[in-house]
Coordinates of N, CA, C and O in Angstrom, one line a residue:
X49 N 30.2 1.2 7.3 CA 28.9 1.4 6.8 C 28.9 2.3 5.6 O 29.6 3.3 5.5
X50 N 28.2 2.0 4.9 CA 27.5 2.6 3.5 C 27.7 4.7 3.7 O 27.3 5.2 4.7
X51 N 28.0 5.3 2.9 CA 27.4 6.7 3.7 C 26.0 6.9 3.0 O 25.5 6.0 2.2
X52 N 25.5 7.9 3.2 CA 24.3 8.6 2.7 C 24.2 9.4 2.1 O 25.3 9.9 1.9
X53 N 23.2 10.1 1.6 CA 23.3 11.2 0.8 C 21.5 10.9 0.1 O 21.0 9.8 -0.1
X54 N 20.9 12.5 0.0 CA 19.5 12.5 -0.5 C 19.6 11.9 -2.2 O 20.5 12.0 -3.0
X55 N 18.3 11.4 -2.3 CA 18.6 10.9 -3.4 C 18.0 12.2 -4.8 O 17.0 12.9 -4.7
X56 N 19.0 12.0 -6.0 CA 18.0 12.5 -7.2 C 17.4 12.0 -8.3 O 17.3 10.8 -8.7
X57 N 17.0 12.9 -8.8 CA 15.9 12.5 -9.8 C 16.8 11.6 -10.8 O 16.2 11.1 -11.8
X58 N 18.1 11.3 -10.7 CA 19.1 10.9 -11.7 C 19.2 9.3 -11.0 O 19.4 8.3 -11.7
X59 N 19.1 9.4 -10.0 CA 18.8 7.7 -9.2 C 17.7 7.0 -9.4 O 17.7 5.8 -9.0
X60 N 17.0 7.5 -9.9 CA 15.7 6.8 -9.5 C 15.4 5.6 -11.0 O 14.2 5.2 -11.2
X61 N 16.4 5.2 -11.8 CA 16.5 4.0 -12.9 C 16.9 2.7 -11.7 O 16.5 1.5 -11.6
X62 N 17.9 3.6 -11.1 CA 18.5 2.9 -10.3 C 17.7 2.1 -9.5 O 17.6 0.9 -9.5
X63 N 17.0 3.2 -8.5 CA 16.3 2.9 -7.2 C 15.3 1.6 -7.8 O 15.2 0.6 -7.2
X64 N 14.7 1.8 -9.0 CA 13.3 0.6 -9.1 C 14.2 -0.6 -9.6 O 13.6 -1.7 -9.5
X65 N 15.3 -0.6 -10.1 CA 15.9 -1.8 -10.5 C 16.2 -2.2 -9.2 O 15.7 -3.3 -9.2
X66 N 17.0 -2.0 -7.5 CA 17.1 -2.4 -6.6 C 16.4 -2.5 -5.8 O 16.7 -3.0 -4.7
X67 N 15.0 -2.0 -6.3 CA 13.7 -2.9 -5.4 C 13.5 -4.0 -5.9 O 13.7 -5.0 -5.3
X68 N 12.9 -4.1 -7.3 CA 12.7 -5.4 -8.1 C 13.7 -6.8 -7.6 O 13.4 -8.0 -7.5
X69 N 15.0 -6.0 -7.4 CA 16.1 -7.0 -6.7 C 15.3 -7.8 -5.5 O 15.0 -9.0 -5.3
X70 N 15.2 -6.5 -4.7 CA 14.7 -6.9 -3.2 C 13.6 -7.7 -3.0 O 13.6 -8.7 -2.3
X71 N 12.4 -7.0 -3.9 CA 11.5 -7.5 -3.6 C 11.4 -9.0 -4.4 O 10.5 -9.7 -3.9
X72 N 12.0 -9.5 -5.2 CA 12.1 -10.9 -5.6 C 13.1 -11.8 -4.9 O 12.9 -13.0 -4.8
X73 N 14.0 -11.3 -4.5 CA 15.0 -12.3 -3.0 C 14.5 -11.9 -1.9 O 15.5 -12.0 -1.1
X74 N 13.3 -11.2 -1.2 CA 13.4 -11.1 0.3 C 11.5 -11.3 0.2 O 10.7 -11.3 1.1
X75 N 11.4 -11.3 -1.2 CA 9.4 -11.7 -0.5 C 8.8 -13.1 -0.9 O 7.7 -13.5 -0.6
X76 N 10.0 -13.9 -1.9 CA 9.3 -15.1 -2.1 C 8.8 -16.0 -1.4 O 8.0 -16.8 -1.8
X77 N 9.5 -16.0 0.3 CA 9.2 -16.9 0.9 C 7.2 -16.4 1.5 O 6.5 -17.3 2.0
X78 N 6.8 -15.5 1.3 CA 5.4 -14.7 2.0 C 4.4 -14.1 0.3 O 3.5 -13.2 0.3
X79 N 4.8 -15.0 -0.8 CA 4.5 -14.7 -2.0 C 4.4 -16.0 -2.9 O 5.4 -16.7 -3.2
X80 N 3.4 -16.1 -3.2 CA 3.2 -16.7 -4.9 C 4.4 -16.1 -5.8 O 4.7 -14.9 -5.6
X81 N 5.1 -16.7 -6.7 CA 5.9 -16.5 -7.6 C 5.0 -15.7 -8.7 O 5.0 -14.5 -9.1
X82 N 4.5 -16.2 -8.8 CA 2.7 -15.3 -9.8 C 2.8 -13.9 -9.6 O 3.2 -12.8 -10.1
X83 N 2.5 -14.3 -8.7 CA 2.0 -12.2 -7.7 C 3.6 -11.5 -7.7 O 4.0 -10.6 -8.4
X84 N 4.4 -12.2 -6.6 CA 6.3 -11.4 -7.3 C 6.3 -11.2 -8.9 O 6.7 -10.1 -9.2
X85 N 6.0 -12.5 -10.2 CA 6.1 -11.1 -11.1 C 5.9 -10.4 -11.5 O 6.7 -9.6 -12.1
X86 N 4.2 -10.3 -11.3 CA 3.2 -9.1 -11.3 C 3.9 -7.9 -10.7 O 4.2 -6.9 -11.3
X87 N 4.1 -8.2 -9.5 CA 4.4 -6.8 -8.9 C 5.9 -6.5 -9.4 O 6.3 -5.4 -9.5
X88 N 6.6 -7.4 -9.6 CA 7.7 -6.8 -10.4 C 7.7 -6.3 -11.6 O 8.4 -5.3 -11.7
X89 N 7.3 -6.5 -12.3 CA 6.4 -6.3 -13.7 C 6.2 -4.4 -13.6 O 6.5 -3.5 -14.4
X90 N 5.5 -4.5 -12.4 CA 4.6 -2.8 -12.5 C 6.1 -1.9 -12.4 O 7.2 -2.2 -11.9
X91 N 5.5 -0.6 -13.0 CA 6.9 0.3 -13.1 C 6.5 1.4 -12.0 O 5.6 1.5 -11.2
X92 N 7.7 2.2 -12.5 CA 7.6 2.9 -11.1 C 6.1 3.8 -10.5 O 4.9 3.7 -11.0
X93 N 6.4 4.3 -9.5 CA 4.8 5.1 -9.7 C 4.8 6.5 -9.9 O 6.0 6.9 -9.7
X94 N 3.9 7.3 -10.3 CA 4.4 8.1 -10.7 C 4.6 9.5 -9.5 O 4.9 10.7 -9.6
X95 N 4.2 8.8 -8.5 CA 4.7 9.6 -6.7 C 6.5 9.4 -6.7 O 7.0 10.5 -6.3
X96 N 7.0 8.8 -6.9 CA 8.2 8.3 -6.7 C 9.3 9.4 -7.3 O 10.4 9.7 -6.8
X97 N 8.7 9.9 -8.3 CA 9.6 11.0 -8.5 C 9.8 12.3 -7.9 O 10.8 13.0 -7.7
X98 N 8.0 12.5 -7.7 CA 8.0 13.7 -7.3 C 8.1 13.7 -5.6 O 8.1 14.8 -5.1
X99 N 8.3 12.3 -4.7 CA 8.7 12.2 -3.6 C 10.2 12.8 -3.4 O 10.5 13.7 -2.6
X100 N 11.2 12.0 -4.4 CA 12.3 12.4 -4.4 C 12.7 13.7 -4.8 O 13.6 14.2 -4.1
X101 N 12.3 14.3 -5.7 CA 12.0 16.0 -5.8 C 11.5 17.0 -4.6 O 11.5 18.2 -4.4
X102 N 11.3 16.2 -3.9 CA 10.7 17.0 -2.7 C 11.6 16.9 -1.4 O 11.5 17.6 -0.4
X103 N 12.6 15.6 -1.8 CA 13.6 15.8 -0.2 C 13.2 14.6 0.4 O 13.3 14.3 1.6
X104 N 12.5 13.9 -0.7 CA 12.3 12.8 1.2 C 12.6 11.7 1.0 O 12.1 10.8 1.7
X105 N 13.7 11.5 -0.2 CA 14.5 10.4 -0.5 C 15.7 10.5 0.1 O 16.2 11.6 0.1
X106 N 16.6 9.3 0.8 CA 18.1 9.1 0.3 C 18.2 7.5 0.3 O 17.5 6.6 0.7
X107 N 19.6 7.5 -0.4 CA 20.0 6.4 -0.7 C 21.2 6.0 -0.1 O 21.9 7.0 0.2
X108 N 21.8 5.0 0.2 CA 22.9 4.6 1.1 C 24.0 3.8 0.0 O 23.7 2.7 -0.5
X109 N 25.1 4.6 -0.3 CA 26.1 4.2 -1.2 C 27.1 3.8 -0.5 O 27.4 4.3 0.6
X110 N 27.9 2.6 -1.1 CA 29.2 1.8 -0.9 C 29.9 2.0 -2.2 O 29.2 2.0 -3.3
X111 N 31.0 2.1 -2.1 CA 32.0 2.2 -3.2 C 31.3 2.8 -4.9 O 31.6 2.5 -6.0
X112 N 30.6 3.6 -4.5 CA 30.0 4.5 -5.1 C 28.8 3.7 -6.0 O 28.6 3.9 -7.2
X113 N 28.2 2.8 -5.3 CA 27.0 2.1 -5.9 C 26.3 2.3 -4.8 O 26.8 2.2 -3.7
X114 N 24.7 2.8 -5.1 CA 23.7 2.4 -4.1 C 23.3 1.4 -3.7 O 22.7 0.8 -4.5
X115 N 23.6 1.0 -2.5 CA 23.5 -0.4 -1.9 C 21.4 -0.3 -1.0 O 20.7 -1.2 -0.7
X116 N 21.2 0.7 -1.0 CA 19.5 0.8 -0.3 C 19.4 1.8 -0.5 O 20.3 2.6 -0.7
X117 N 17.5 2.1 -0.3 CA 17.0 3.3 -0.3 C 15.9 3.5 0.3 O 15.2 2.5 0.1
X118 N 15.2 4.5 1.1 CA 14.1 4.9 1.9 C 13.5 6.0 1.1 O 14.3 6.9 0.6
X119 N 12.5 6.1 1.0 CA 11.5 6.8 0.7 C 10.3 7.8 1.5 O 9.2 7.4 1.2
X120 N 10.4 8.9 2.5 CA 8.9 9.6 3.5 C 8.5 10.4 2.5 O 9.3 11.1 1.8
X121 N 7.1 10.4 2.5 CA 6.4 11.5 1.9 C 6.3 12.3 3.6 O 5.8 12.0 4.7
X122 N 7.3 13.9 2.8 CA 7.0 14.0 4.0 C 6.1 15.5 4.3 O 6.3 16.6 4.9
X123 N 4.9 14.9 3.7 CA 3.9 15.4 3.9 C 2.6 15.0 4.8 O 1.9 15.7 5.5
X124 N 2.7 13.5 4.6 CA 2.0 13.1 5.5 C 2.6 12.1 6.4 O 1.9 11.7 7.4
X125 N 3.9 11.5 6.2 CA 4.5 10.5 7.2 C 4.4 9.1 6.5 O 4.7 8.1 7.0
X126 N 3.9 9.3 5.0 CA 4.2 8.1 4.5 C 5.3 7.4 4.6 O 6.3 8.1 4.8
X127 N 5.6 6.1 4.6 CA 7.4 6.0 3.9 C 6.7 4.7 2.9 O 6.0 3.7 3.1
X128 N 7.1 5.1 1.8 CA 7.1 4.9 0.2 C 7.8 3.8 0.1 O 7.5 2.7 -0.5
X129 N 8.9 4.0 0.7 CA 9.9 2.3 0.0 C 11.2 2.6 1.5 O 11.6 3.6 2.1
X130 N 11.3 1.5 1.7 CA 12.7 0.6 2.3 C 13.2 -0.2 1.5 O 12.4 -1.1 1.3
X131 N 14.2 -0.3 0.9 CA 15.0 -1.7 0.2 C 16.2 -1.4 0.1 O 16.5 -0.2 -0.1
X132 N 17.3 -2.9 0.3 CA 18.4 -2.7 0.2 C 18.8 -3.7 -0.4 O 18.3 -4.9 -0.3
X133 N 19.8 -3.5 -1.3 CA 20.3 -4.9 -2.1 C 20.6 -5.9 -1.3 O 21.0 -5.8 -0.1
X134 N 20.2 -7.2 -1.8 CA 20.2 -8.5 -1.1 C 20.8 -9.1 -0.5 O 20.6 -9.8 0.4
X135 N 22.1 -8.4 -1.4 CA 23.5 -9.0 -1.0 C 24.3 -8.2 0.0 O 25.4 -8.5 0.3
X136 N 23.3 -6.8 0.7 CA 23.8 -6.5 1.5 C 22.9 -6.1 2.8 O 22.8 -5.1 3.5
X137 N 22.3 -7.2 2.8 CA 20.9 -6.9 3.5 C 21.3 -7.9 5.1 O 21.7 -9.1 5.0
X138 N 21.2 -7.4 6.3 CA 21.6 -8.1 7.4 C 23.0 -6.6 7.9 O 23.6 -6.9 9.0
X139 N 23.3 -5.8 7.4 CA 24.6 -4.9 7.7 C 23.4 -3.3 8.3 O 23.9 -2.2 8.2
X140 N 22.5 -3.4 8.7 CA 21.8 -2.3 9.8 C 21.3 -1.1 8.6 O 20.7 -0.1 9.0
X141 N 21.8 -1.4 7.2 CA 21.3 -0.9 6.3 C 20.3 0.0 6.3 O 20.3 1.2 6.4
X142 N 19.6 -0.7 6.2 CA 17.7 -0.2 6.5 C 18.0 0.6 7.4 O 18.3 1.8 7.3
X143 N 17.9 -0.2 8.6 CA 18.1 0.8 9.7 C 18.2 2.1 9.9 O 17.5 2.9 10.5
X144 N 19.7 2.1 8.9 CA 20.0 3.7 9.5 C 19.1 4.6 8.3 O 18.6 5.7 8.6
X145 N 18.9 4.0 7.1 CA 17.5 4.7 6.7 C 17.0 4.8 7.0 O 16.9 6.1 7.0
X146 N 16.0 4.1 7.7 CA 14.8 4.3 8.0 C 14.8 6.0 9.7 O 14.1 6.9 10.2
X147 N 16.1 5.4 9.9 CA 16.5 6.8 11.6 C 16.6 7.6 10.6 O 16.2 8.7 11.0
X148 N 16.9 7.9 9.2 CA 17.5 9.3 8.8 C 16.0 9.9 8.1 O 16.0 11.1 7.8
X149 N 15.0 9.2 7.9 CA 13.4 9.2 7.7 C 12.5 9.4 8.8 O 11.3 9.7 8.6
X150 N 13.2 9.1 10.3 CA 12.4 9.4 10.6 C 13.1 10.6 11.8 O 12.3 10.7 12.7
X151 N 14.0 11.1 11.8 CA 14.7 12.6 11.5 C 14.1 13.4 10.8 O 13.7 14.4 11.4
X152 N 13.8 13.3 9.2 CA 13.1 14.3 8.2 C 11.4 14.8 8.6 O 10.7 15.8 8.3
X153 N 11.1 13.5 9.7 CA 9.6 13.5 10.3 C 9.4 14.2 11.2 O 8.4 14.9 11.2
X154 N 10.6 14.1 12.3 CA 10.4 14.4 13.1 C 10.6 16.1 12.9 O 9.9 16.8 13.6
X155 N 11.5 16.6 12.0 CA 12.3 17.6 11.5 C 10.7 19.2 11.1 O 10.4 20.4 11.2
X156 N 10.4 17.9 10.6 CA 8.7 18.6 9.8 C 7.7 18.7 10.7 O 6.6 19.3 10.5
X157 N 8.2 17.9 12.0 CA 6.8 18.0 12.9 C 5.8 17.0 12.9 O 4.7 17.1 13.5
X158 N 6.2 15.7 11.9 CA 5.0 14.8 11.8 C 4.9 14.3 13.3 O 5.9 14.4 14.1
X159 N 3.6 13.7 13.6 CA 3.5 13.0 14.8 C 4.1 11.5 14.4 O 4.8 10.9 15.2
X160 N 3.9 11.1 13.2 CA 3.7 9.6 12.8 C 4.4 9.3 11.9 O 4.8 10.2 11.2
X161 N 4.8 8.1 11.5 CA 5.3 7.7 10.4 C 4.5 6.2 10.1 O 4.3 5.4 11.0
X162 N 4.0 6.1 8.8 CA 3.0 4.7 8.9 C 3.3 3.9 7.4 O 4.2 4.3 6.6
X163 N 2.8 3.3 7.1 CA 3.2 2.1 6.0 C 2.0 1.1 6.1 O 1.3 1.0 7.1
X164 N 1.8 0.3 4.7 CA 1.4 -0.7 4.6 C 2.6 -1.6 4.3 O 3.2 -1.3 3.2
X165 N 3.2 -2.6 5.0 CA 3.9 -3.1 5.5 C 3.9 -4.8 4.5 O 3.0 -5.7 4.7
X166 N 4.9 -4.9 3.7 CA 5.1 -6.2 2.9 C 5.1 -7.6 3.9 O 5.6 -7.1 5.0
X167 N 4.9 -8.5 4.0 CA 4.8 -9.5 5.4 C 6.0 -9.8 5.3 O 6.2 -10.3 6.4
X168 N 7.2 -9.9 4.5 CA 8.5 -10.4 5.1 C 8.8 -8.8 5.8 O 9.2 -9.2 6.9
X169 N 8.9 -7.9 5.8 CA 9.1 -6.9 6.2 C 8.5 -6.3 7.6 O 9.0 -5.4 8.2
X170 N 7.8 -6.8 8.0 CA 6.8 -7.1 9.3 C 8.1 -6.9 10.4 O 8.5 -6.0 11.1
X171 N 8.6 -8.0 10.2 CA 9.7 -8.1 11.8 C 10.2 -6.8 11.9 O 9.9 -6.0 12.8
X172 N 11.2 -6.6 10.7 CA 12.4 -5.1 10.5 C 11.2 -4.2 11.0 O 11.4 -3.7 12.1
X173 N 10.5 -4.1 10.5 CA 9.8 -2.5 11.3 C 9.4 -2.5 12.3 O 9.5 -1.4 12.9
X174 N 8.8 -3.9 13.2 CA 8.7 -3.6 14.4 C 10.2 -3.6 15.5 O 10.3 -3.0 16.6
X175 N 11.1 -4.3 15.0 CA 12.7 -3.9 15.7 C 12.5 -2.5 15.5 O 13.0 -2.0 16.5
X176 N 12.1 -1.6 14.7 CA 12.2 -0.6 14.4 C 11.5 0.3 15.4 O 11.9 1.5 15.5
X177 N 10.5 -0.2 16.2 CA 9.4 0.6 16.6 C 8.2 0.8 16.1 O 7.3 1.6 16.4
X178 N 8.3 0.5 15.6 CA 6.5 0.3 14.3 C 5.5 -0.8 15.1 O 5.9 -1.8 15.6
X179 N 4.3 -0.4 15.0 CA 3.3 -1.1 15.7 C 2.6 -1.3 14.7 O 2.3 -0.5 13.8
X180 N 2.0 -3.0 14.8 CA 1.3 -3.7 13.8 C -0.1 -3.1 14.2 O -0.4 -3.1 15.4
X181 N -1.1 -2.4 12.9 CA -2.2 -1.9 13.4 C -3.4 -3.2 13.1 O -4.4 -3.5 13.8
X182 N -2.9 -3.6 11.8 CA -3.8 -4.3 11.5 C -3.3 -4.8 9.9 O -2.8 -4.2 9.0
X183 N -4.0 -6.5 9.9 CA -3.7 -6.7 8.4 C -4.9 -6.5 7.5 O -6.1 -6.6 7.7
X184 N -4.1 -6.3 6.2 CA -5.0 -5.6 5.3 C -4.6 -6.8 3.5 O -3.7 -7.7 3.2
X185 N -5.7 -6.3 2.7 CA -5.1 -6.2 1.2 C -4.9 -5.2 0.8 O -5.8 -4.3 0.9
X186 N -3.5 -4.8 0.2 CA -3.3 -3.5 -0.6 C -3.2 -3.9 -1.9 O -2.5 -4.7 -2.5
X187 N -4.3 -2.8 -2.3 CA -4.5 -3.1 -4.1 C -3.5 -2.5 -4.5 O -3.7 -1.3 -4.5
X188 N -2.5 -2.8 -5.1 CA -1.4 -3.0 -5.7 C -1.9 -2.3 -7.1 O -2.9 -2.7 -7.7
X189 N -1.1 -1.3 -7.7 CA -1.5 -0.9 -9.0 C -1.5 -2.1 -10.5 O -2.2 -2.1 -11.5
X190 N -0.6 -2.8 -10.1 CA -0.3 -3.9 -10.8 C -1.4 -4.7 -10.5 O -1.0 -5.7 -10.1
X191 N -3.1 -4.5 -10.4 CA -4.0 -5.3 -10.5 C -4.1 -6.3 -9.3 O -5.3 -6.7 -9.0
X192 N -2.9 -6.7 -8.4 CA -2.7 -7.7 -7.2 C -3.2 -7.5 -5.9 O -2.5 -6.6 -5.4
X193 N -4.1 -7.8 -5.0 CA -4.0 -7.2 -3.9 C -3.0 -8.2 -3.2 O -2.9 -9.4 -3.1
X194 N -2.2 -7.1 -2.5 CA -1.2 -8.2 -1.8 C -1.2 -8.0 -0.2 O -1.1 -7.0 0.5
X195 N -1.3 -8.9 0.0 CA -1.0 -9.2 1.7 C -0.3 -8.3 2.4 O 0.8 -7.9 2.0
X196 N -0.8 -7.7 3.7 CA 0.0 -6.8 4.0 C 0.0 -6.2 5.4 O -1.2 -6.4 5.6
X197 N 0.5 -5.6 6.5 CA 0.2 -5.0 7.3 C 0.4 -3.5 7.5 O 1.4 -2.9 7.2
X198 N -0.8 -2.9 8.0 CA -0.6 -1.7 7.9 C -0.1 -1.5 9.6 O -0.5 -2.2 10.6
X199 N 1.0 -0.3 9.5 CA 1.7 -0.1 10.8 C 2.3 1.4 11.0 O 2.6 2.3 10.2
X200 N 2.2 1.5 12.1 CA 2.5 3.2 12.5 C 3.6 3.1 13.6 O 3.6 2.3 14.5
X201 N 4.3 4.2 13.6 CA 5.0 4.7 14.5 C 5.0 5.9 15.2 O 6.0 6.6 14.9
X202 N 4.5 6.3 15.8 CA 4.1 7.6 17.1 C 5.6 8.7 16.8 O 6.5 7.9 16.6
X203 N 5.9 9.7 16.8 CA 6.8 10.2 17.1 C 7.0 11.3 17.9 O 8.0 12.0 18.1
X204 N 5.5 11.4 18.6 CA 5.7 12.3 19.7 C 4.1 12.1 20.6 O 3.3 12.1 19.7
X205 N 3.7 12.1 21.4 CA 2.6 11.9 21.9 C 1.7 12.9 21.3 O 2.0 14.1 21.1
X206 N 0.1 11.7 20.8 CA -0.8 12.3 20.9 C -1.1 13.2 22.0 O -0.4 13.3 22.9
X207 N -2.5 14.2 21.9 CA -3.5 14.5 23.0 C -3.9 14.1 23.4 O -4.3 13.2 22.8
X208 N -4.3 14.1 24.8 CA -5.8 12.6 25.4 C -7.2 12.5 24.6 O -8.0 11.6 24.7
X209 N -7.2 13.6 23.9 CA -8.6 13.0 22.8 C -8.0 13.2 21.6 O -8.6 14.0 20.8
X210 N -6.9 12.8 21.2 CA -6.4 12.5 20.1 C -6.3 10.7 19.8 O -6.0 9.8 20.7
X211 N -6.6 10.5 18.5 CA -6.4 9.3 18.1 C -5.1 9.0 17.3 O -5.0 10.0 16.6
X212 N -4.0 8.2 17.0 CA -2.8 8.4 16.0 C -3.7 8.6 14.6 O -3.5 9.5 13.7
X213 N -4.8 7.7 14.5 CA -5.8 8.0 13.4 C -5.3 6.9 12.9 O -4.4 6.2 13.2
X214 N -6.4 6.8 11.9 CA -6.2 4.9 11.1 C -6.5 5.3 9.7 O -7.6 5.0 9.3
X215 N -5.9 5.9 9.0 CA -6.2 6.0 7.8 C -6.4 4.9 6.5 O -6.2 3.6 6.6
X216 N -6.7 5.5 5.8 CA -7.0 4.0 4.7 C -5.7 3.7 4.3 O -4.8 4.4 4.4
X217 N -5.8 2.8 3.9 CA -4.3 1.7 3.4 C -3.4 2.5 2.5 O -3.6 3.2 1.5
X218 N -2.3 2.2 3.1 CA -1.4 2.7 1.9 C 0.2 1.9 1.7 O 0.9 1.3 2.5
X219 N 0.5 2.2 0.4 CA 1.5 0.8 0.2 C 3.2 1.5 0.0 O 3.7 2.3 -0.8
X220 N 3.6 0.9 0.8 CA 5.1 0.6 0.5 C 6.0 0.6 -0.1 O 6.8 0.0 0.5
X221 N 6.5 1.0 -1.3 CA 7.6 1.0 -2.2 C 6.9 -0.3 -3.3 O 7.6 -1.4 -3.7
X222 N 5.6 0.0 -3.7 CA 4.7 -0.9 -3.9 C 5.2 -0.8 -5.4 O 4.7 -1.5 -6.3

């Protein structure tokens, strides 16, 4: 397996060229080709840096190339991006991202980790433990609203008059 390591502000040319990867071989089949260029099109955002400035990136390197990367804001339990190169996508990749994000969550005390969820991406997070809350459109900075599910993961029990809470939409490594 790939090892790990947090990511820096020196990755991050990197990091949006191997979403663009991902997100055009793993969403065409749940996408208009239209809307995949659009959203490939849009450049980074400008959270993405200051996410990774803050610790709540890493990336998972093979033979000294980054093969994936995860993204928690972890301020609120967002997670910003999952993606792993195409060609190495099916090796638990994600996975152990996504455990080492939600370590950083747990680490900080979040109750939750939540996402608005790309629909080929739907399955992987609930293997994951992620509960489908509900589908949504996420307006996409790139003008698109795109299809989507928003989903949460508990990391420690609410109170009995605690709700996980349903916040408004928020998008994925969008």
């Amino acid at each position: 397996m790939p090892s790990r390591r947090p990511a820096t502000p020196a990755d991050l040319s990197t990091l949006w060229e191997l979403r663009t990867r991902a997100v055009r071989a793993g969403c065409s089949a749940h996408y208009p080709a239209a809307v995949i260029d659009l959203w490939c099109a849009a450049p980074a955002p400008a959270s993405l840096p200051l996410l990774v400035q803050a610790g709540g990136a890493v990336v998972a390197e093979e033979d000294g190339r980054i093969v994936g990367y995860a993204v928690l804001n972890l301020e609120t339990g967002e997670i910003n991006a999952a993606f792993v190169e195409p060609s190495h996508q099916g090796r638990g990749i994600a996975l152990q991202l996504l455990q080492q994000l939600e370590s950083m969550a747990c680490q900080r005390g979040l109750p939750r980790m939540f996402l608005s969820a790309s629909l080929n991406a739907v399955p992987f997070y609930e293997r994951a433990g992620f509960l489908s809350l509900r589908e949504e459109l996420y307006p996409h900075r790139c003008g698109v609203d795109l299809k989507s599910v928003f989903m949460e993961k508990l990391l420690r029990r609410a109170g009995p008059t605690t709700s996980p809470g349903l916040g408004a939409p928020v998008g994925a490594g969008r």
